[in-house]
Amino acid sequence: MQRRLAIAFVLTALVSILLVGFGILAIAQVGARNRAEDQVQRGLDVVGSLLESEARPARQLQLLVPQNRRNLGLEVLEPVALGQDGRVRSLGRTGRGRGNPLGSFPDLTLDADQLEALAADETVLIDHDGGVVGLRQLTIATDPADGGQLRFALLAAQPVTAVPRQSIAWFVLSSAVVLVGALVAGILLARRLVHPIRAIEATTAAIAAGQLDARVGIDGDDGGGDGRGDGGDGGGGRRAHRTGGRGLGGDDELVQLGRSVNRMAADLERSRALDQQFLLSVSHDLRTPLTAISGYAEALRDGAAEPRAAGEVIGNQATRLDRLVGDLLDLAKLDANRFRLDLRPVDLGVVAGRTAAGLAPQATQDGIAIDAVVDGPAPVVADADRLAQAIGNLVTNAMGFATTRVVVAVTTTGPDGVDGRGRALVTVADDGPGFDPADLPFVFDRLYTGRARPRRAENPTGLGLAIVRELAAAMGGSVEAGNAPDGGARLTLAFPLRTPGDDQTVEIPDGRTAPFSPGSSPPPGPPGPPPSPSA
């Protein structure tokens, strides 16, 4: 590529030089011809005026013509006779320069229009043999013995001077200098363009080979310019390995491409780290209940365990396994847009209150109080069961980190600038340690486990909040994470308030709309798993 760019520069410069050179030559040729015409016209005017003003012009003719030819710088200036056929003949009183480029005498034959112009005392200019020939008819006085008058034509000729050889030599020399300069500039620019491409190519090749910490070196970007910063996202805390030699400078398109590659590599590295973290977490979640089930089954077989107590432990552990598998299935079906949503008008406050009440006994066993605060009706269009699942996941997550209290608050807001509709909000807050600022961008990422560890023994898989985000998006809502001003985490679900138009159509996850009314059958779709809260 570097060689092709350099050759392209040289060829571009060569074509430019040729175009400019031919243009200059054409302009110079036109200018030289115009100067020759002016010189011929001036010579004919000057000599004609002198001959017509002389008292005895016939005697002065042989003196005036050669003298004025030299003074006016003309190659040919002499009187001629015009035949009936328009042929131009010399009268023998020559006035020609040595080495006349036009030849010994211009061999001319005038046409009828040119003869008519001469008869009208007009000057006729003719292109002839690389020069300009001018003719003007004169009538001068002579001796009475010669008839008293002499009518003849005065001919002047001047070659159109070509471009001097010295100018051509300078043009060739300057062209050579320009071509060399273009070659040098092409090589330098090609290196500057090719270096970022090679650096990006080396980085992408390293990433393709599994070296996910490879980064394109960009001057001024910390850690290879991935724009992520430091922090336990499972890969972002390590120092990135820069490839491609010296760093890229500036802020052009190639540098932006390098930054995009670095962001991609950082995302891939973090995804791999999250996969590893998830495998460890799921392995632990699978191993713990399986170990308990296996142990109690062996104890039952040996008669060493009380059947009722062993059955209770085995049932609890099986429920734990079922919830983990259910979460994985939920996410898989959300990805495949196979989640069945029964979209109907529901009151967000009613669903949130019932969900909080259903989780209150478990919270009480853990020493947590759940307070539900509903600020009036909050009508939305949603799937009541899936909405309860999303709120349950938020509350269960908060119970894992709360110290003594979880608050579930339902409020409404006025129309905003997005779609002109109000919002119904359900906010779940706890009095735990809250989110680490470095964790906030990744709270709803799948498989992500933050820095803060839950206070309860249950080990989170990092799937519950990811399911909340997917469910909220499928029902036309959104979810945000933050920290409360007085401490603790705060998670907020937001849905558009239902308007009268929502009684006729609703939007389902694949982008289509379907009619509905309260109590109608849901849009057709494959069956989905039963909702279950998950942390």
Short mmCIF file of C-alpha atoms in Angstrom, two decimals:
data_model
loop_
_atom_site.label_atom_id
_atom_site.label_comp_id
_atom_site.label_asym_id
_atom_site.label_seq_id
_atom_site.Cartn_x
_atom_site.Cartn_y
_atom_site.Cartn_z
CA MET A 1 0.00 0.00 0.00
CA GLN A 2 2.84 2.36 0.82
CA ARG A 3 4.39 1.81 -2.62
CA ARG A 4 1.04 2.31 -4.36
CA LEU A 5 0.42 5.56 -2.53
CA ALA A 6 3.87 6.90 -3.47
CA ILE A 7 3.37 5.92 -7.12
CA ALA A 8 -0.07 7.54 -7.08
CA PHE A 9 1.44 10.78 -5.81
CA VAL A 10 4.12 10.77 -8.52
CA LEU A 11 1.63 9.98 -11.27
CA THR A 12 -0.69 12.71 -10.03
CA ALA A 13 2.18 15.22 -10.05
CA LEU A 14 3.26 14.08 -13.54
CA VAL A 15 -0.23 14.45 -14.98
CA SER A 16 -0.55 17.87 -13.34
CA ILE A 17 2.80 18.97 -14.82
CA LEU A 18 1.83 17.76 -18.30
CA LEU A 19 -1.54 19.51 -18.15
CA VAL A 20 0.03 22.73 -16.89
CA GLY A 21 2.86 22.48 -19.45
CA PHE A 22 0.51 21.99 -22.40
CA GLY A 23 -1.67 24.79 -21.13
CA ILE A 24 1.29 27.15 -20.84
CA LEU A 25 2.49 26.19 -24.33
CA ALA A 26 -0.95 26.84 -25.80
CA ILE A 27 -1.23 30.20 -24.06
CA ALA A 28 2.30 31.14 -25.12
CA GLN A 29 1.55 30.20 -28.74
CA VAL A 30 -1.61 32.32 -28.77
CA GLY A 31 0.28 35.21 -27.19
CA ALA A 32 3.14 34.93 -29.72
CA ARG A 33 0.69 34.94 -32.62
CA ASN A 34 -1.10 38.02 -31.24
CA ARG A 35 2.22 39.81 -30.87
CA ALA A 36 3.22 38.88 -34.45
CA GLU A 37 -0.11 40.19 -35.76
CA ASP A 38 0.32 43.46 -33.84
CA GLN A 39 3.87 43.82 -35.13
CA VAL A 40 2.82 43.20 -38.75
CA GLN A 41 -0.15 45.58 -38.44
CA ARG A 42 2.02 48.30 -36.92
CA GLY A 43 4.71 47.87 -39.62
CA LEU A 44 2.18 48.18 -42.42
CA ASP A 45 0.61 51.25 -40.83
CA VAL A 46 3.93 53.01 -40.19
CA VAL A 47 5.50 52.35 -43.59
CA GLY A 48 2.25 53.07 -45.45
CA SER A 49 1.91 56.41 -43.69
CA LEU A 50 5.53 57.34 -44.49
CA LEU A 51 5.16 56.46 -48.17
CA GLU A 52 1.91 58.35 -48.53
CA SER A 53 3.45 61.44 -46.90
CA GLU A 54 6.66 61.60 -48.96
CA ALA A 55 6.87 64.17 -51.78
CA ARG A 56 8.61 61.72 -54.08
CA PRO A 57 7.75 58.38 -52.50
CA ALA A 58 8.68 56.20 -55.44
CA ARG A 59 12.32 57.20 -55.06
CA GLN A 60 12.17 56.69 -51.28
CA LEU A 61 10.59 53.26 -51.55
CA GLN A 62 13.90 51.39 -51.81
CA LEU A 63 15.24 53.27 -48.77
CA LEU A 64 12.19 53.29 -46.50
CA VAL A 65 11.30 49.65 -46.77
CA PRO A 66 14.61 48.06 -45.62
CA GLN A 67 15.22 50.75 -43.02
CA ASN A 68 11.80 50.41 -41.39
CA ARG A 69 11.96 46.63 -41.56
CA ARG A 70 14.98 46.73 -39.27
CA ASN A 71 13.52 49.44 -37.05
CA LEU A 72 10.22 47.62 -36.66
CA GLY A 73 11.86 44.20 -36.16
CA LEU A 74 10.04 42.55 -39.07
CA GLU A 75 11.42 39.54 -40.90
CA VAL A 76 9.88 40.53 -44.26
CA LEU A 77 8.75 43.97 -45.47
CA GLU A 78 8.54 44.64 -49.21
CA PRO A 79 6.25 45.88 -51.95
CA VAL A 80 4.44 43.23 -54.02
CA ALA A 81 2.14 43.05 -57.00
CA LEU A 82 -1.19 41.29 -57.08
CA GLY A 83 -2.17 39.33 -60.18
CA GLN A 84 -5.68 38.92 -61.54
CA ASP A 85 -5.70 35.42 -60.13
CA GLY A 86 -4.84 36.72 -56.66
CA ARG A 87 -1.26 35.48 -56.79
CA VAL A 88 1.27 37.60 -54.86
CA ARG A 89 4.48 38.43 -56.81
CA SER A 90 7.58 40.23 -55.57
CA LEU A 91 8.55 43.54 -57.21
CA GLY A 92 12.22 42.84 -56.54
CA ARG A 93 12.68 45.53 -53.93
CA THR A 94 13.21 43.00 -51.19
CA GLY A 95 13.36 43.69 -47.51
CA ARG A 96 14.05 40.41 -45.80
CA GLY A 97 16.15 39.45 -42.81
CA ARG A 98 18.97 36.99 -43.09
CA GLY A 99 17.96 33.43 -42.31
CA ASN A 100 14.33 34.35 -42.90
CA PRO A 101 12.28 31.60 -41.17
CA LEU A 102 9.46 32.16 -43.65
CA GLY A 103 11.59 31.24 -46.69
CA SER A 104 12.77 33.38 -49.61
CA PHE A 105 9.31 34.77 -50.33
CA PRO A 106 5.85 33.78 -49.11
CA ASP A 107 4.06 31.80 -51.79
CA LEU A 108 0.55 33.23 -51.46
CA THR A 109 -2.60 33.26 -53.53
CA LEU A 110 -5.43 35.42 -52.21
CA ASP A 111 -9.08 34.49 -52.47
CA ALA A 112 -11.85 36.78 -53.63
CA ASP A 113 -12.78 37.98 -50.12
CA GLN A 114 -9.19 38.92 -49.34
CA LEU A 115 -8.84 40.78 -52.68
CA GLU A 116 -12.07 42.64 -51.96
CA ALA A 117 -10.78 43.63 -48.52
CA LEU A 118 -7.53 44.95 -50.02
CA ALA A 119 -9.47 46.94 -52.62
CA ALA A 120 -11.35 48.58 -49.74
CA ASP A 121 -7.99 49.67 -48.20
CA GLU A 122 -8.26 47.15 -45.40
CA THR A 123 -5.33 45.17 -43.99
CA VAL A 124 -5.43 41.44 -44.61
CA LEU A 125 -3.69 39.12 -42.13
CA ILE A 126 -2.92 35.52 -43.13
CA ASP A 127 -1.39 32.60 -41.20
CA HIS A 128 1.37 31.18 -43.41
CA ASP A 129 4.22 28.72 -42.73
CA GLY A 130 4.28 29.24 -38.95
CA GLY A 131 4.11 33.01 -39.25
CA VAL A 132 1.76 35.93 -39.86
CA VAL A 133 1.68 37.67 -43.27
CA GLY A 134 -0.01 41.05 -43.67
CA LEU A 135 -0.97 42.84 -46.92
CA ARG A 136 -2.08 46.41 -47.46
CA GLN A 137 -2.74 48.08 -50.83
CA LEU A 138 -1.15 51.51 -51.42
CA THR A 139 -1.27 54.13 -54.21
CA ILE A 140 1.70 56.53 -54.33
CA ALA A 141 2.78 59.29 -56.67
CA THR A 142 5.48 58.70 -59.36
CA ASP A 143 7.08 60.64 -62.23
CA PRO A 144 4.65 61.72 -64.89
CA ALA A 145 6.69 59.67 -67.31
CA ASP A 146 5.77 56.59 -65.32
CA GLY A 147 2.09 57.44 -65.37
CA GLY A 148 1.95 59.64 -62.24
CA GLN A 149 0.77 56.84 -59.95
CA LEU A 150 1.99 53.49 -58.72
CA ARG A 151 -0.52 51.09 -57.21
CA PHE A 152 0.92 48.12 -55.36
CA ALA A 153 0.56 46.14 -52.13
CA LEU A 154 2.91 46.26 -49.17
CA LEU A 155 3.65 42.87 -47.60
CA ALA A 156 4.94 42.36 -44.06
CA ALA A 157 5.64 39.01 -42.46
CA GLN A 158 6.70 37.94 -38.99
CA PRO A 159 7.22 34.40 -37.68
CA VAL A 160 5.31 33.27 -34.57
CA THR A 161 8.17 32.79 -32.15
CA ALA A 162 8.15 29.41 -30.44
CA VAL A 163 8.93 28.96 -26.75
CA PRO A 164 12.66 29.56 -26.24
CA ARG A 165 14.78 26.51 -25.60
CA GLN A 166 16.03 28.01 -22.35
CA SER A 167 12.46 28.26 -21.07
CA ILE A 168 11.84 24.65 -22.04
CA ALA A 169 15.00 23.61 -20.19
CA TRP A 170 13.87 25.46 -17.06
CA PHE A 171 10.44 23.88 -17.34
CA VAL A 172 11.92 20.39 -17.57
CA LEU A 173 14.22 21.08 -14.61
CA SER A 174 11.41 22.44 -12.45
CA SER A 175 9.21 19.50 -13.44
CA ALA A 176 11.91 17.08 -12.33
CA VAL A 177 12.20 18.89 -8.99
CA VAL A 178 8.41 18.72 -8.54
CA LEU A 179 8.36 15.01 -9.33
CA VAL A 180 11.12 14.31 -6.82
CA GLY A 181 9.30 16.39 -4.23
CA ALA A 182 6.07 14.53 -4.97
CA LEU A 183 7.88 11.21 -4.57
CA VAL A 184 9.34 12.24 -1.20
CA ALA A 185 6.01 13.68 0.01
CA GLY A 186 4.20 10.56 -1.21
CA ILE A 187 6.56 8.28 0.69
CA LEU A 188 6.28 10.33 3.89
CA LEU A 189 2.51 10.63 3.69
CA ALA A 190 2.16 6.96 2.78
CA ARG A 191 4.18 6.02 5.86
CA ARG A 192 1.98 8.26 7.99
CA LEU A 193 -1.18 6.69 6.58
CA VAL A 194 0.07 3.12 6.56
CA HIS A 195 1.47 3.15 10.11
CA PRO A 196 -1.96 3.49 11.80
CA ILE A 197 -3.41 0.84 9.50
CA ARG A 198 -0.58 -1.56 10.29
CA ALA A 199 -0.94 -0.83 14.02
CA ILE A 200 -4.68 -1.51 13.86
CA GLU A 201 -4.07 -4.63 11.77
CA ALA A 202 -1.53 -5.94 14.31
CA THR A 203 -3.96 -5.28 17.16
CA THR A 204 -6.91 -6.97 15.48
CA ALA A 205 -4.71 -9.95 14.58
CA ALA A 206 -3.65 -10.23 18.23
CA ILE A 207 -7.30 -10.01 19.35
CA ALA A 208 -8.28 -12.69 16.82
CA ALA A 209 -5.51 -14.90 18.25
CA GLY A 210 -7.04 -14.58 21.72
CA GLN A 211 -4.86 -11.78 23.11
CA LEU A 212 -7.76 -9.63 24.29
CA ASP A 213 -5.55 -7.23 26.26
CA ALA A 214 -4.00 -5.98 22.99
CA ARG A 215 -4.62 -2.30 22.30
CA VAL A 216 -3.79 0.14 19.53
CA GLY A 217 -1.25 2.58 20.98
CA ILE A 218 -2.75 6.09 20.93
CA ASP A 219 -0.82 9.03 22.32
CA GLY A 220 -2.60 10.64 25.24
CA ASP A 221 -4.92 7.67 25.88
CA ASP A 222 -4.31 5.82 29.12
CA GLY A 223 -4.22 2.07 28.79
CA GLY A 224 -4.29 2.10 25.01
CA GLY A 225 -7.25 4.43 24.63
CA ASP A 226 -10.05 2.01 25.37
CA GLY A 227 -11.96 4.73 27.15
CA ARG A 228 -12.89 2.41 30.02
CA GLY A 229 -10.57 3.43 32.76
CA ASP A 230 -9.58 1.18 35.58
CA GLY A 231 -11.85 -0.94 37.65
CA GLY A 232 -12.87 -4.48 38.51
CA ASP A 233 -14.96 -5.24 35.48
CA GLY A 234 -13.12 -8.45 35.01
CA GLY A 235 -10.33 -7.30 32.75
CA GLY A 236 -10.33 -3.50 32.90
CA GLY A 237 -8.05 -3.49 35.93
CA ARG A 238 -5.09 -4.94 34.04
CA ARG A 239 -2.69 -2.85 32.07
CA ALA A 240 -3.47 -3.16 28.37
CA HIS A 241 -0.74 -4.35 26.04
CA ARG A 242 -0.03 -1.84 23.27
CA THR A 243 0.79 -3.17 19.81
CA GLY A 244 1.96 -1.59 16.57
CA GLY A 245 5.07 0.31 17.70
CA ARG A 246 4.83 4.00 18.46
CA GLY A 247 1.47 5.45 19.40
CA LEU A 248 -0.91 7.15 16.99
CA GLY A 249 -1.17 10.90 17.29
CA GLY A 250 -3.85 13.42 16.36
CA ASP A 251 -7.59 12.96 16.19
CA ASP A 252 -8.27 11.93 12.59
CA GLU A 253 -10.46 9.11 11.31
CA LEU A 254 -7.76 6.45 11.69
CA VAL A 255 -7.18 7.41 15.33
CA GLN A 256 -10.94 7.21 15.91
CA LEU A 257 -10.90 3.78 14.28
CA GLY A 258 -8.09 2.78 16.65
CA ARG A 259 -10.14 3.93 19.62
CA SER A 260 -13.11 1.92 18.35
CA VAL A 261 -10.92 -1.17 18.10
CA ASN A 262 -9.69 -0.55 21.65
CA ARG A 263 -13.25 -0.23 22.93
CA MET A 264 -14.18 -3.44 21.15
CA ALA A 265 -11.16 -5.21 22.67
CA ALA A 266 -12.04 -3.88 26.14
CA ASP A 267 -15.63 -5.10 25.76
CA LEU A 268 -14.44 -8.52 24.60
CA GLU A 269 -11.94 -8.73 27.46
CA ARG A 270 -14.58 -7.76 29.98
CA SER A 271 -17.05 -10.22 28.43
CA ARG A 272 -14.51 -13.03 28.72
CA ALA A 273 -13.81 -12.10 32.33
CA LEU A 274 -17.54 -12.00 33.06
CA ASP A 275 -17.96 -15.40 31.43
CA GLN A 276 -15.24 -16.80 33.65
CA GLN A 277 -16.73 -15.11 36.68
CA PHE A 278 -20.17 -16.42 35.75
CA LEU A 279 -18.89 -19.98 35.33
CA LEU A 280 -17.31 -19.81 38.76
CA SER A 281 -20.49 -18.37 40.25
CA VAL A 282 -22.82 -20.84 38.54
CA SER A 283 -20.48 -23.70 39.36
CA HIS A 284 -20.64 -22.69 43.00
CA ASP A 285 -24.43 -22.32 42.87
CA LEU A 286 -24.77 -25.71 41.23
CA ARG A 287 -22.21 -27.48 43.38
CA THR A 288 -23.61 -26.28 46.71
CA PRO A 289 -27.18 -27.59 46.32
CA LEU A 290 -26.02 -30.70 44.49
CA THR A 291 -23.61 -31.46 47.31
CA ALA A 292 -26.41 -31.01 49.84
CA ILE A 293 -28.83 -33.14 47.81
CA SER A 294 -26.20 -35.85 47.30
CA GLY A 295 -25.23 -35.84 50.97
CA TYR A 296 -28.80 -36.09 52.27
CA ALA A 297 -29.67 -38.72 49.69
CA GLU A 298 -26.72 -40.82 50.87
CA ALA A 299 -27.74 -40.22 54.50
CA LEU A 300 -31.29 -41.37 53.72
CA ARG A 301 -29.95 -44.45 51.99
CA ASP A 302 -27.83 -45.27 55.02
CA GLY A 303 -30.68 -44.45 57.42
CA ALA A 304 -28.58 -41.76 59.12
CA ALA A 305 -30.97 -38.83 58.45
CA GLU A 306 -34.50 -38.07 59.59
CA PRO A 307 -36.62 -38.27 56.39
CA ARG A 308 -38.71 -35.14 57.00
CA ALA A 309 -35.72 -32.90 57.65
CA ALA A 310 -33.77 -34.40 54.76
CA GLY A 311 -36.74 -33.93 52.41
CA GLU A 312 -37.04 -30.27 53.40
CA VAL A 313 -33.35 -29.64 52.70
CA ILE A 314 -33.48 -31.50 49.38
CA GLY A 315 -36.62 -29.57 48.36
CA ASN A 316 -35.05 -26.19 49.21
CA GLN A 317 -31.93 -27.01 47.27
CA ALA A 318 -33.95 -28.24 44.29
CA THR A 319 -35.90 -24.96 44.34
CA ARG A 320 -32.62 -23.09 44.28
CA LEU A 321 -31.47 -25.10 41.26
CA ASP A 322 -34.82 -24.57 39.54
CA ARG A 323 -34.56 -20.81 40.00
CA LEU A 324 -31.07 -20.71 38.50
CA VAL A 325 -32.16 -22.76 35.48
CA GLY A 326 -35.28 -20.60 35.15
CA ASP A 327 -33.20 -17.44 35.03
CA LEU A 328 -31.03 -18.87 32.27
CA LEU A 329 -34.12 -19.92 30.30
CA ASP A 330 -35.72 -16.49 30.75
CA LEU A 331 -32.69 -14.74 29.32
CA ALA A 332 -32.45 -17.20 26.43
CA LYS A 333 -36.11 -16.64 25.50
CA LEU A 334 -35.78 -12.87 25.81
CA ASP A 335 -32.86 -13.02 23.41
CA ALA A 336 -34.90 -15.05 20.94
CA ASN A 337 -37.96 -12.74 21.27
CA ARG A 338 -39.98 -15.78 22.32
CA PHE A 339 -41.21 -14.30 25.58
CA ARG A 340 -45.02 -14.38 25.77
CA LEU A 341 -46.35 -11.05 27.02
CA ASP A 342 -49.99 -10.57 28.01
CA LEU A 343 -50.12 -6.79 27.67
CA ARG A 344 -53.09 -5.28 29.47
CA PRO A 345 -53.93 -2.14 31.44
CA VAL A 346 -52.64 -2.63 34.98
CA ASP A 347 -52.02 -0.42 37.99
CA LEU A 348 -48.33 -0.34 38.78
CA GLY A 349 -49.04 0.51 42.42
CA VAL A 350 -51.27 -2.54 42.88
CA VAL A 351 -48.70 -4.91 41.31
CA ALA A 352 -45.84 -3.41 43.35
CA GLY A 353 -47.85 -3.63 46.60
CA ARG A 354 -48.78 -7.27 46.05
CA THR A 355 -45.21 -8.19 45.13
CA ALA A 356 -43.82 -6.50 48.25
CA ALA A 357 -46.44 -8.22 50.40
CA GLY A 358 -45.55 -11.60 48.91
CA LEU A 359 -41.87 -11.16 49.78
CA ALA A 360 -42.52 -9.74 53.26
CA PRO A 361 -42.44 -13.12 55.11
CA GLN A 362 -39.05 -14.02 53.66
CA ALA A 363 -37.77 -10.50 54.47
CA THR A 364 -39.02 -10.82 58.04
CA GLN A 365 -37.10 -14.07 58.48
CA ASP A 366 -33.96 -12.21 57.34
CA GLY A 367 -34.60 -9.31 59.71
CA ILE A 368 -35.60 -6.91 56.91
CA ALA A 369 -38.68 -4.69 56.88
CA ILE A 370 -40.35 -4.00 53.52
CA ASP A 371 -42.32 -0.73 53.30
CA ALA A 372 -44.61 -0.16 50.29
CA VAL A 373 -45.52 3.48 49.57
CA VAL A 374 -48.04 4.05 46.73
CA ASP A 375 -48.73 7.63 45.68
CA GLY A 376 -52.12 7.14 44.03
CA PRO A 377 -53.10 5.26 40.84
CA ALA A 378 -50.37 4.55 38.28
CA PRO A 379 -52.05 3.03 35.18
CA VAL A 380 -49.71 1.45 32.64
CA VAL A 381 -49.88 -1.13 29.85
CA ALA A 382 -47.85 -4.18 30.82
CA ASP A 383 -47.87 -7.90 31.52
CA ALA A 384 -48.88 -8.09 35.19
CA ASP A 385 -47.01 -11.34 35.85
CA ARG A 386 -43.80 -10.22 34.15
CA LEU A 387 -44.08 -6.84 35.84
CA ALA A 388 -44.35 -8.62 39.19
CA GLN A 389 -41.31 -10.70 38.26
CA ALA A 390 -39.25 -7.58 37.44
CA ILE A 391 -40.27 -5.83 40.68
CA GLY A 392 -39.65 -9.04 42.63
CA ASN A 393 -36.14 -9.25 41.22
CA LEU A 394 -35.46 -5.67 42.31
CA VAL A 395 -36.81 -6.27 45.82
CA THR A 396 -34.95 -9.59 46.18
CA ASN A 397 -31.73 -7.89 45.09
CA ALA A 398 -32.29 -5.12 47.64
CA MET A 399 -32.98 -7.66 50.40
CA GLY A 400 -29.59 -9.22 49.76
CA PHE A 401 -27.78 -5.96 50.56
CA ALA A 402 -30.14 -4.13 52.97
CA THR A 403 -29.26 -3.71 56.62
CA THR A 404 -32.74 -3.35 58.08
CA ARG A 405 -35.13 -1.87 55.53
CA VAL A 406 -36.28 -1.93 51.89
CA VAL A 407 -38.67 0.73 50.56
CA VAL A 408 -40.85 0.15 47.48
CA ALA A 409 -42.32 3.50 46.31
CA VAL A 410 -44.70 4.06 43.37
CA THR A 411 -45.03 7.61 41.99
CA THR A 412 -46.08 9.36 38.76
CA THR A 413 -44.59 12.28 36.86
CA GLY A 414 -46.00 14.78 34.38
CA PRO A 415 -45.44 14.74 30.60
CA ASP A 416 -41.80 14.86 29.53
CA GLY A 417 -40.04 16.01 26.35
CA VAL A 418 -39.54 12.49 24.98
CA ASP A 419 -43.04 11.51 23.89
CA GLY A 420 -45.21 14.01 25.77
CA ARG A 421 -46.48 11.35 28.17
CA GLY A 422 -46.14 11.06 31.90
CA ARG A 423 -44.26 8.26 33.61
CA ALA A 424 -45.19 5.77 36.30
CA LEU A 425 -42.19 4.97 38.50
CA VAL A 426 -41.53 2.18 40.97
CA THR A 427 -38.41 2.80 43.06
CA VAL A 428 -36.80 0.13 45.21
CA ALA A 429 -34.32 1.49 47.77
CA ASP A 430 -32.36 -0.17 50.55
CA ASP A 431 -30.20 1.01 53.44
CA GLY A 432 -27.21 -1.10 52.44
CA PRO A 433 -23.77 0.02 51.19
CA GLY A 434 -25.08 1.17 47.80
CA PHE A 435 -23.38 0.80 44.42
CA ASP A 436 -19.74 1.47 43.87
CA PRO A 437 -19.52 4.28 41.26
CA ALA A 438 -17.37 2.03 39.06
CA ASP A 439 -20.15 -0.59 39.04
CA LEU A 440 -23.00 1.71 37.94
CA PRO A 441 -22.43 1.42 34.15
CA PHE A 442 -22.53 -2.39 34.41
CA VAL A 443 -25.23 -3.06 37.00
CA PHE A 444 -27.68 -4.45 34.44
CA ASP A 445 -25.09 -6.33 32.39
CA ARG A 446 -25.55 -10.05 32.30
CA LEU A 447 -23.31 -12.11 34.55
CA TYR A 448 -21.95 -8.99 36.25
CA THR A 449 -21.17 -9.17 39.95
CA GLY A 450 -20.27 -5.89 41.64
CA ARG A 451 -17.69 -5.06 44.26
CA ALA A 452 -20.17 -5.00 47.12
CA ARG A 453 -20.99 -8.48 48.40
CA PRO A 454 -24.49 -9.33 49.61
CA ARG A 455 -25.08 -9.57 53.33
CA ARG A 456 -27.23 -12.70 52.94
CA ALA A 457 -25.71 -16.13 52.33
CA GLU A 458 -27.37 -16.49 48.93
CA ASN A 459 -24.74 -16.01 46.23
CA PRO A 460 -26.04 -13.88 43.29
CA THR A 461 -25.52 -15.13 39.75
CA GLY A 462 -25.66 -11.68 38.15
CA LEU A 463 -28.77 -12.59 36.12
CA GLY A 464 -31.64 -11.06 38.09
CA LEU A 465 -31.04 -7.40 37.18
CA ALA A 466 -30.25 -8.35 33.60
CA ILE A 467 -33.68 -9.99 33.39
CA VAL A 468 -35.26 -6.82 34.81
CA ARG A 469 -33.72 -4.71 32.05
CA GLU A 470 -34.84 -7.12 29.32
CA LEU A 471 -38.38 -7.35 30.69
CA ALA A 472 -38.69 -3.58 31.08
CA ALA A 473 -37.53 -3.00 27.51
CA ALA A 474 -39.90 -5.68 26.18
CA MET A 475 -42.84 -3.88 27.84
CA GLY A 476 -41.81 -0.41 26.65
CA GLY A 477 -40.22 0.70 29.90
CA SER A 478 -36.75 1.33 31.28
CA VAL A 479 -34.74 0.79 34.44
CA GLU A 480 -32.03 2.89 36.08
CA ALA A 481 -29.60 2.36 38.93
CA GLY A 482 -28.16 4.87 41.35
CA ASN A 483 -27.53 5.65 44.99
CA ALA A 484 -29.93 7.39 47.35
CA PRO A 485 -28.77 10.76 48.80
CA ASP A 486 -28.81 9.33 52.34
CA GLY A 487 -27.00 6.13 51.31
CA GLY A 488 -28.03 2.79 49.95
CA ALA A 489 -28.84 1.60 46.44
CA ARG A 490 -31.83 2.83 44.47
CA LEU A 491 -33.29 1.06 41.41
CA THR A 492 -36.10 2.67 39.41
CA LEU A 493 -38.47 1.09 36.88
CA ALA A 494 -40.26 3.56 34.58
CA PHE A 495 -43.24 2.96 32.26
CA PRO A 496 -45.32 5.40 30.17
CA LEU A 497 -48.63 6.25 31.80
CA ARG A 498 -51.56 4.70 29.97
CA THR A 499 -53.51 7.07 27.71
CA PRO A 500 -56.99 6.58 26.15
CA GLY A 501 -55.38 5.56 22.85
CA ASP A 502 -53.74 2.60 24.58
CA ASP A 503 -57.19 1.00 24.89
CA GLN A 504 -57.12 0.18 21.20
CA THR A 505 -53.54 -0.94 20.42
CA VAL A 506 -50.48 -2.09 22.28
CA GLU A 507 -46.96 -2.73 21.05
CA ILE A 508 -45.59 -6.23 21.48
CA PRO A 509 -41.87 -7.12 21.67
CA ASP A 510 -41.24 -7.84 17.99
CA GLY A 511 -42.35 -4.33 17.05
CA ARG A 512 -45.90 -5.22 15.87
CA THR A 513 -49.10 -3.80 17.35
CA ALA A 514 -52.13 -5.76 18.37
CA PRO A 515 -55.62 -4.68 19.49
CA PHE A 516 -56.74 -5.44 23.01
CA SER A 517 -59.27 -4.49 25.60
CA PRO A 518 -59.41 -5.30 29.31
CA GLY A 519 -59.97 -8.99 29.75
CA SER A 520 -59.22 -9.89 26.14
CA SER A 521 -56.97 -12.73 25.12
CA PRO A 522 -53.29 -11.87 24.81
CA PRO A 523 -51.53 -11.72 21.44
CA PRO A 524 -50.57 -15.23 20.30
CA GLY A 525 -47.07 -16.43 21.05
CA PRO A 526 -45.10 -19.37 22.37
CA PRO A 527 -45.55 -20.12 26.05
CA GLY A 528 -43.05 -18.69 28.48
CA PRO A 529 -41.81 -19.84 31.87
CA PRO A 530 -43.67 -18.89 34.99
CA PRO A 531 -42.41 -15.69 36.63
CA SER A 532 -40.12 -16.05 39.59
CA PRO A 533 -38.12 -13.37 41.38
CA SER A 534 -34.37 -13.75 41.09
CA ALA A 535 -31.44 -11.80 42.45
#
